[in-house]
Amino acid sequence: GIQVEQSPPDLILQEGANSTLRCNFSDSVNNLQWFHQNPWGQLINLFYIPSGTKQNGRLSATTVATERYSLLYISSSQTTDSGVYFCAVLPSNDYKLSFGAGTTVTVRA
Amino acid sequence: KAGVTQTPRYLIKTRGQQVTLSCSPISGHRSVSWYQQTPGQGLQFLFEYFSETQRNKGNFPGRFSGRQFSNSRSEMNVSTLELGDSALYLCASSFLGLAGGLTDTQYFGPGTRLTVL
């Protein structure tokens, strides 16, 4: 099956700092989403971005499908940005949404 | 529009019992998919239902089963529970689902946290 690798596994930031999270995938995909999992376990949609660039407030994402990676940018981080960020992909030749292992972000005041 | 709801939110069972979890999708969504999240294995796809039909299934034993009703609500059943079934079970809904070359955003519910003793 498709391999989804996220880096770094852990990230500690000072409030106000910027950061970049990366998601590499091993095969072509029809669907790529970024999620933030809150402390209670709910996955919150951040972006649906199989290709191109999108921005939403302090967050933005870019997917380069031909090179099989996606980036999530967090600017001017706040303590409420803490949590686990997941990348999930739907392979073009399969119908199972596959998740990376996640990046745990801790933002310190 | 109401989000995806899951019931119950927390559940404690003992080994050998069975359990049924429920998921109500966003109104108008026809696809419901289920996922298991554990610290060791991460988030894993269980199965997807679309218009009452199971369209795809992950690599889980037959003890894990599900169904979808005509109103798109879905249930997931785990029989003969094992300690390793302790996990957060998440469901997601979408309009187009995961198959057919067209996909759209998956919206997740809050999850059911199952503990098997």
PDB file of C-alpha atoms in Angstrom:
ATOM      1  CA  GLY A   1       0.000   0.000   0.000  1.00  0.00           C
ATOM      2  CA  ILE A   2       0.894   3.664  -0.129  1.00  0.00           C
ATOM      3  CA  GLN A   3       3.459   4.963   2.357  1.00  0.00           C
ATOM      4  CA  VAL A   4       2.807   8.313   4.053  1.00  0.00           C
ATOM      5  CA  GLU A   5       5.657   9.873   5.980  1.00  0.00           C
ATOM      6  CA  GLN A   6       5.367  13.000   8.069  1.00  0.00           C
ATOM      7  CA  SER A   7       8.230  15.057   9.408  1.00  0.00           C
ATOM      8  CA  PRO A   8       9.298  16.088  11.904  1.00  0.00           C
ATOM      9  CA  PRO A   9       7.609  13.734  14.378  1.00  0.00           C
ATOM     10  CA  ASP A  10       7.770  16.363  17.118  1.00  0.00           C
ATOM     11  CA  LEU A  11       8.074  20.134  17.011  1.00  0.00           C
ATOM     12  CA  ILE A  12       8.438  22.553  19.917  1.00  0.00           C
ATOM     13  CA  LEU A  13       7.854  26.213  19.135  1.00  0.00           C
ATOM     14  CA  GLN A  14       7.908  29.477  20.977  1.00  0.00           C
ATOM     15  CA  GLU A  15       4.722  31.479  20.583  1.00  0.00           C
ATOM     16  CA  GLY A  16       4.981  33.704  17.526  1.00  0.00           C
ATOM     17  CA  ALA A  17       7.339  31.416  15.622  1.00  0.00           C
ATOM     18  CA  ASN A  18       6.722  30.042  12.141  1.00  0.00           C
ATOM     19  CA  SER A  19       6.995  26.390  11.175  1.00  0.00           C
ATOM     20  CA  THR A  20       6.699  23.969   8.271  1.00  0.00           C
ATOM     21  CA  LEU A  21       5.358  20.426   8.458  1.00  0.00           C
ATOM     22  CA  ARG A  22       6.008  17.992   5.633  1.00  0.00           C
ATOM     23  CA  CYS A  23       4.093  15.032   4.238  1.00  0.00           C
ATOM     24  CA  ASN A  24       5.704  12.701   1.683  1.00  0.00           C
ATOM     25  CA  PHE A  25       3.710   9.998  -0.083  1.00  0.00           C
ATOM     26  CA  SER A  26       4.891   7.126  -2.214  1.00  0.00           C
ATOM     27  CA  ASP A  27       2.245   7.001  -4.966  1.00  0.00           C
ATOM     28  CA  SER A  28      -0.122   9.253  -6.895  1.00  0.00           C
ATOM     29  CA  VAL A  29      -3.163  10.437  -4.966  1.00  0.00           C
ATOM     30  CA  ASN A  30      -6.682  11.694  -5.665  1.00  0.00           C
ATOM     31  CA  ASN A  31      -7.192  13.305  -2.301  1.00  0.00           C
ATOM     32  CA  LEU A  32      -4.966  14.852   0.333  1.00  0.00           C
ATOM     33  CA  GLN A  33      -6.173  16.418   3.547  1.00  0.00           C
ATOM     34  CA  TRP A  34      -4.511  18.008   6.546  1.00  0.00           C
ATOM     35  CA  PHE A  35      -6.122  17.609   9.964  1.00  0.00           C
ATOM     36  CA  HIS A  36      -5.495  18.910  13.450  1.00  0.00           C
ATOM     37  CA  GLN A  37      -6.441  16.510  16.226  1.00  0.00           C
ATOM     38  CA  ASN A  38      -7.582  18.289  19.359  1.00  0.00           C
ATOM     39  CA  PRO A  39      -6.864  16.988  22.882  1.00  0.00           C
ATOM     40  CA  TRP A  40     -10.263  15.260  22.937  1.00  0.00           C
ATOM     41  CA  GLY A  41      -9.450  13.264  19.819  1.00  0.00           C
ATOM     42  CA  GLN A  42     -11.552  15.009  17.191  1.00  0.00           C
ATOM     43  CA  LEU A  43      -9.953  15.492  13.800  1.00  0.00           C
ATOM     44  CA  ILE A  44     -10.525  19.025  12.586  1.00  0.00           C
ATOM     45  CA  ASN A  45     -10.298  19.673   8.853  1.00  0.00           C
ATOM     46  CA  LEU A  46      -7.634  22.172   7.909  1.00  0.00           C
ATOM     47  CA  PHE A  47      -7.287  21.740   4.155  1.00  0.00           C
ATOM     48  CA  TYR A  48      -8.513  19.572   1.319  1.00  0.00           C
ATOM     49  CA  ILE A  49      -5.591  20.031  -1.066  1.00  0.00           C
ATOM     50  CA  PRO A  50      -4.808  17.319  -3.648  1.00  0.00           C
ATOM     51  CA  SER A  51      -2.767  19.929  -5.537  1.00  0.00           C
ATOM     52  CA  GLY A  52      -1.922  23.615  -5.463  1.00  0.00           C
ATOM     53  CA  THR A  53      -1.817  26.118  -2.619  1.00  0.00           C
ATOM     54  CA  LYS A  54      -4.455  27.250  -0.155  1.00  0.00           C
ATOM     55  CA  GLN A  55      -4.458  29.677   2.737  1.00  0.00           C
ATOM     56  CA  ASN A  56      -6.721  30.036   5.743  1.00  0.00           C
ATOM     57  CA  GLY A  57      -5.686  32.706   8.197  1.00  0.00           C
ATOM     58  CA  ARG A  58      -2.307  31.872   9.714  1.00  0.00           C
ATOM     59  CA  LEU A  59      -2.281  28.449   8.056  1.00  0.00           C
ATOM     60  CA  SER A  60      -1.427  27.643   4.494  1.00  0.00           C
ATOM     61  CA  ALA A  61      -0.712  24.458   2.574  1.00  0.00           C
ATOM     62  CA  THR A  62       0.934  23.488  -0.653  1.00  0.00           C
ATOM     63  CA  THR A  63       0.775  20.146  -2.436  1.00  0.00           C
ATOM     64  CA  VAL A  64       3.107  19.308  -5.315  1.00  0.00           C
ATOM     65  CA  ALA A  65       1.421  16.152  -6.570  1.00  0.00           C
ATOM     66  CA  THR A  66       4.010  15.443  -9.273  1.00  0.00           C
ATOM     67  CA  GLU A  67       6.749  15.345  -6.631  1.00  0.00           C
ATOM     68  CA  ARG A  68       4.561  13.562  -4.071  1.00  0.00           C
ATOM     69  CA  TYR A  69       4.728  15.900  -1.133  1.00  0.00           C
ATOM     70  CA  SER A  70       2.674  18.435   0.749  1.00  0.00           C
ATOM     71  CA  LEU A  71       3.665  21.170   3.169  1.00  0.00           C
ATOM     72  CA  LEU A  72       1.670  22.785   5.952  1.00  0.00           C
ATOM     73  CA  TYR A  73       2.824  26.213   7.118  1.00  0.00           C
ATOM     74  CA  ILE A  74       1.930  27.650  10.495  1.00  0.00           C
ATOM     75  CA  SER A  75       2.774  31.325  10.901  1.00  0.00           C
ATOM     76  CA  SER A  76       2.812  33.361  14.119  1.00  0.00           C
ATOM     77  CA  SER A  77       2.048  30.230  16.130  1.00  0.00           C
ATOM     78  CA  GLN A  78      -0.226  30.397  19.160  1.00  0.00           C
ATOM     79  CA  THR A  79      -0.604  28.026  22.101  1.00  0.00           C
ATOM     80  CA  THR A  80      -3.950  26.923  20.657  1.00  0.00           C
ATOM     81  CA  ASP A  81      -2.054  25.509  17.652  1.00  0.00           C
ATOM     82  CA  SER A  82      -0.679  22.757  19.879  1.00  0.00           C
ATOM     83  CA  GLY A  83      -1.787  19.253  19.039  1.00  0.00           C
ATOM     84  CA  VAL A  84      -1.161  16.560  16.482  1.00  0.00           C
ATOM     85  CA  TYR A  85      -1.267  17.350  12.781  1.00  0.00           C
ATOM     86  CA  PHE A  86      -2.089  14.540  10.365  1.00  0.00           C
ATOM     87  CA  CYS A  87      -1.760  14.253   6.642  1.00  0.00           C
ATOM     88  CA  ALA A  88      -4.155  11.770   4.975  1.00  0.00           C
ATOM     89  CA  VAL A  89      -4.093  10.644   1.347  1.00  0.00           C
ATOM     90  CA  LEU A  90      -6.351   8.631  -0.946  1.00  0.00           C
ATOM     91  CA  PRO A  91      -4.271   6.714  -3.489  1.00  0.00           C
ATOM     92  CA  SER A  92      -5.346   6.907  -7.131  1.00  0.00           C
ATOM     93  CA  ASN A  93      -5.491   3.119  -7.349  1.00  0.00           C
ATOM     94  CA  ASP A  94      -7.093   2.389  -3.991  1.00  0.00           C
ATOM     95  CA  TYR A  95     -10.052   3.623  -1.998  1.00  0.00           C
ATOM     96  CA  LYS A  96      -8.665   3.576   1.524  1.00  0.00           C
ATOM     97  CA  LEU A  97      -7.721   6.835   3.185  1.00  0.00           C
ATOM     98  CA  SER A  98      -4.202   6.400   4.564  1.00  0.00           C
ATOM     99  CA  PHE A  99      -2.796   8.533   7.366  1.00  0.00           C
ATOM    100  CA  GLY A 100       0.714   9.529   8.267  1.00  0.00           C
ATOM    101  CA  ALA A 101       1.945   9.043  11.823  1.00  0.00           C
ATOM    102  CA  GLY A 102       1.431  12.720  12.601  1.00  0.00           C
ATOM    103  CA  THR A 103       3.515  15.641  13.817  1.00  0.00           C
ATOM    104  CA  THR A 104       3.055  16.613  17.463  1.00  0.00           C
ATOM    105  CA  VAL A 105       3.327  20.379  17.801  1.00  0.00           C
ATOM    106  CA  THR A 106       3.829  22.056  21.168  1.00  0.00           C
ATOM    107  CA  VAL A 107       3.661  25.846  21.270  1.00  0.00           C
ATOM    108  CA  ARG A 108       5.034  27.407  24.450  1.00  0.00           C
ATOM    109  CA  ALA A 109       3.965  30.829  25.734  1.00  0.00           C
TER     110      ALA A 109
ATOM    111  CA  LYS B   1     -25.515  22.291   9.535  1.00  0.00           C
ATOM    112  CA  ALA B   2     -24.925  19.760  12.297  1.00  0.00           C
ATOM    113  CA  GLY B   3     -21.625  17.905  12.216  1.00  0.00           C
ATOM    114  CA  VAL B   4     -20.926  14.192  12.375  1.00  0.00           C
ATOM    115  CA  THR B   5     -22.126  12.680  15.628  1.00  0.00           C
ATOM    116  CA  GLN B   6     -21.004   9.455  17.279  1.00  0.00           C
ATOM    117  CA  THR B   7     -22.524   7.582  20.171  1.00  0.00           C
ATOM    118  CA  PRO B   8     -21.607   6.603  22.754  1.00  0.00           C
ATOM    119  CA  ARG B   9     -18.575   8.775  23.415  1.00  0.00           C
ATOM    120  CA  TYR B  10     -17.040   6.406  25.943  1.00  0.00           C
ATOM    121  CA  LEU B  11     -17.486   2.701  26.459  1.00  0.00           C
ATOM    122  CA  ILE B  12     -15.970   0.109  28.771  1.00  0.00           C
ATOM    123  CA  LYS B  13     -16.358  -3.566  27.939  1.00  0.00           C
ATOM    124  CA  THR B  14     -14.742  -6.828  28.992  1.00  0.00           C
ATOM    125  CA  ARG B  15     -12.988  -9.381  26.813  1.00  0.00           C
ATOM    126  CA  GLY B  16     -15.338 -11.623  24.881  1.00  0.00           C
ATOM    127  CA  GLN B  17     -18.218  -9.148  24.817  1.00  0.00           C
ATOM    128  CA  GLN B  18     -19.473  -7.440  21.700  1.00  0.00           C
ATOM    129  CA  VAL B  19     -20.058  -3.758  21.071  1.00  0.00           C
ATOM    130  CA  THR B  20     -22.002  -1.602  18.631  1.00  0.00           C
ATOM    131  CA  LEU B  21     -20.990   1.957  17.821  1.00  0.00           C
ATOM    132  CA  SER B  22     -23.152   4.455  15.972  1.00  0.00           C
ATOM    133  CA  CYS B  23     -22.345   7.264  13.557  1.00  0.00           C
ATOM    134  CA  SER B  24     -24.731   9.852  12.120  1.00  0.00           C
ATOM    135  CA  PRO B  25     -23.285  11.678   9.104  1.00  0.00           C
ATOM    136  CA  ILE B  26     -23.763  15.261   8.062  1.00  0.00           C
ATOM    137  CA  SER B  27     -27.170  15.708   6.445  1.00  0.00           C
ATOM    138  CA  GLY B  28     -26.966  14.904   2.733  1.00  0.00           C
ATOM    139  CA  HIS B  29     -23.770  12.897   2.976  1.00  0.00           C
ATOM    140  CA  ARG B  30     -24.033   9.368   1.604  1.00  0.00           C
ATOM    141  CA  SER B  31     -20.619   8.026   2.566  1.00  0.00           C
ATOM    142  CA  VAL B  32     -19.563   6.930   6.031  1.00  0.00           C
ATOM    143  CA  SER B  33     -16.118   5.509   6.703  1.00  0.00           C
ATOM    144  CA  TRP B  34     -14.721   4.127   9.951  1.00  0.00           C
ATOM    145  CA  TYR B  35     -11.221   4.319  11.402  1.00  0.00           C
ATOM    146  CA  GLN B  36      -9.416   2.868  14.392  1.00  0.00           C
ATOM    147  CA  GLN B  37      -6.776   4.918  16.204  1.00  0.00           C
ATOM    148  CA  THR B  38      -4.312   3.314  18.607  1.00  0.00           C
ATOM    149  CA  PRO B  39      -0.984   4.583  19.950  1.00  0.00           C
ATOM    150  CA  GLY B  40       0.864   1.712  18.311  1.00  0.00           C
ATOM    151  CA  GLN B  41      -0.757   1.523  14.888  1.00  0.00           C
ATOM    152  CA  GLY B  42      -1.953   5.080  14.413  1.00  0.00           C
ATOM    153  CA  LEU B  43      -5.049   5.776  12.323  1.00  0.00           C
ATOM    154  CA  GLN B  44      -6.195   2.810  10.239  1.00  0.00           C
ATOM    155  CA  PHE B  45      -9.053   2.511   7.762  1.00  0.00           C
ATOM    156  CA  LEU B  46     -11.712  -0.040   8.729  1.00  0.00           C
ATOM    157  CA  PHE B  47     -14.366   0.228   5.996  1.00  0.00           C
ATOM    158  CA  GLU B  48     -16.518   2.584   3.983  1.00  0.00           C
ATOM    159  CA  TYR B  49     -20.246   2.465   3.318  1.00  0.00           C
ATOM    160  CA  PHE B  50     -21.941   4.352   0.525  1.00  0.00           C
ATOM    161  CA  SER B  51     -25.698   4.242  -0.058  1.00  0.00           C
ATOM    162  CA  GLU B  52     -26.018   1.195   2.228  1.00  0.00           C
ATOM    163  CA  THR B  53     -23.284  -0.794   0.438  1.00  0.00           C
ATOM    164  CA  GLN B  54     -19.834  -1.584   1.775  1.00  0.00           C
ATOM    165  CA  ARG B  55     -17.474  -0.283  -0.886  1.00  0.00           C
ATOM    166  CA  ASN B  56     -14.129  -1.034   0.661  1.00  0.00           C
ATOM    167  CA  LYS B  57     -12.631  -2.746   3.662  1.00  0.00           C
ATOM    168  CA  GLY B  58      -9.305  -2.430   5.461  1.00  0.00           C
ATOM    169  CA  ASN B  59      -7.135  -5.204   6.863  1.00  0.00           C
ATOM    170  CA  PHE B  60      -9.123  -6.096   9.945  1.00  0.00           C
ATOM    171  CA  PRO B  61     -10.470  -9.496  11.046  1.00  0.00           C
ATOM    172  CA  GLY B  62     -14.057 -10.519  10.422  1.00  0.00           C
ATOM    173  CA  ARG B  63     -14.931  -9.637  14.040  1.00  0.00           C
ATOM    174  CA  PHE B  64     -15.213  -6.067  12.767  1.00  0.00           C
ATOM    175  CA  SER B  65     -18.340  -5.468  10.749  1.00  0.00           C
ATOM    176  CA  GLY B  66     -20.662  -2.644   9.897  1.00  0.00           C
ATOM    177  CA  ARG B  67     -23.781  -1.578   8.125  1.00  0.00           C
ATOM    178  CA  GLN B  68     -25.457   1.527   6.829  1.00  0.00           C
ATOM    179  CA  PHE B  69     -29.131   2.373   6.951  1.00  0.00           C
ATOM    180  CA  SER B  70     -31.287   4.110   4.357  1.00  0.00           C
ATOM    181  CA  ASN B  71     -30.904   7.426   6.235  1.00  0.00           C
ATOM    182  CA  SER B  72     -27.092   7.041   5.901  1.00  0.00           C
ATOM    183  CA  ARG B  73     -26.573   6.435   9.598  1.00  0.00           C
ATOM    184  CA  SER B  74     -23.994   3.717  10.151  1.00  0.00           C
ATOM    185  CA  GLU B  75     -23.212   1.231  12.863  1.00  0.00           C
ATOM    186  CA  MET B  76     -20.023  -0.634  13.520  1.00  0.00           C
ATOM    187  CA  ASN B  77     -19.940  -3.880  15.463  1.00  0.00           C
ATOM    188  CA  VAL B  78     -17.001  -5.641  17.076  1.00  0.00           C
ATOM    189  CA  SER B  79     -17.635  -9.156  18.345  1.00  0.00           C
ATOM    190  CA  THR B  80     -15.574 -11.208  20.803  1.00  0.00           C
ATOM    191  CA  LEU B  81     -13.661  -8.200  22.043  1.00  0.00           C
ATOM    192  CA  GLU B  82      -9.923  -8.474  22.689  1.00  0.00           C
ATOM    193  CA  LEU B  83      -7.703  -6.236  24.785  1.00  0.00           C
ATOM    194  CA  GLY B  84      -6.087  -4.954  21.588  1.00  0.00           C
ATOM    195  CA  ASP B  85      -9.426  -3.564  20.407  1.00  0.00           C
ATOM    196  CA  SER B  86      -9.102  -0.750  22.942  1.00  0.00           C
ATOM    197  CA  ALA B  87      -8.921   2.325  20.770  1.00  0.00           C
ATOM    198  CA  LEU B  88     -10.521   5.538  19.617  1.00  0.00           C
ATOM    199  CA  TYR B  89     -12.988   4.721  16.845  1.00  0.00           C
ATOM    200  CA  LEU B  90     -13.653   7.571  14.457  1.00  0.00           C
ATOM    201  CA  CYS B  91     -16.152   7.869  11.687  1.00  0.00           C
ATOM    202  CA  ALA B  92     -16.105  10.318   8.825  1.00  0.00           C
ATOM    203  CA  SER B  93     -18.741  11.375   6.328  1.00  0.00           C
ATOM    204  CA  SER B  94     -18.604  12.923   2.895  1.00  0.00           C
ATOM    205  CA  PHE B  95     -20.905  13.432  -0.069  1.00  0.00           C
ATOM    206  CA  LEU B  96     -18.860  11.653  -2.733  1.00  0.00           C
ATOM    207  CA  GLY B  97     -17.017   9.141  -0.592  1.00  0.00           C
ATOM    208  CA  LEU B  98     -13.662   7.548  -1.303  1.00  0.00           C
ATOM    209  CA  ALA B  99     -14.180   5.762  -4.625  1.00  0.00           C
ATOM    210  CA  GLY B 100     -14.798   6.474  -8.267  1.00  0.00           C
ATOM    211  CA  GLY B 101     -12.061   8.972  -9.006  1.00  0.00           C
ATOM    212  CA  LEU B 102     -14.012  11.834  -7.498  1.00  0.00           C
ATOM    213  CA  THR B 103     -13.429  12.541  -3.848  1.00  0.00           C
ATOM    214  CA  ASP B 104     -14.156  15.357  -1.480  1.00  0.00           C
ATOM    215  CA  THR B 105     -13.518  16.481   2.059  1.00  0.00           C
ATOM    216  CA  GLN B 106     -13.913  13.915   4.831  1.00  0.00           C
ATOM    217  CA  TYR B 107     -15.542  15.309   7.980  1.00  0.00           C
ATOM    218  CA  PHE B 108     -14.827  13.457  11.196  1.00  0.00           C
ATOM    219  CA  GLY B 109     -16.942  12.914  14.271  1.00  0.00           C
ATOM    220  CA  PRO B 110     -15.673  13.250  17.857  1.00  0.00           C
ATOM    221  CA  GLY B 111     -15.013   9.528  18.181  1.00  0.00           C
ATOM    222  CA  THR B 112     -15.945   6.735  20.566  1.00  0.00           C
ATOM    223  CA  ARG B 113     -13.264   5.755  23.051  1.00  0.00           C
ATOM    224  CA  LEU B 114     -13.535   2.012  23.711  1.00  0.00           C
ATOM    225  CA  THR B 115     -11.714   0.392  26.602  1.00  0.00           C
ATOM    226  CA  VAL B 116     -11.611  -3.399  26.814  1.00  0.00           C
ATOM    227  CA  LEU B 117     -10.751  -4.841  30.225  1.00  0.00           C
TER     228      LEU B 117
END
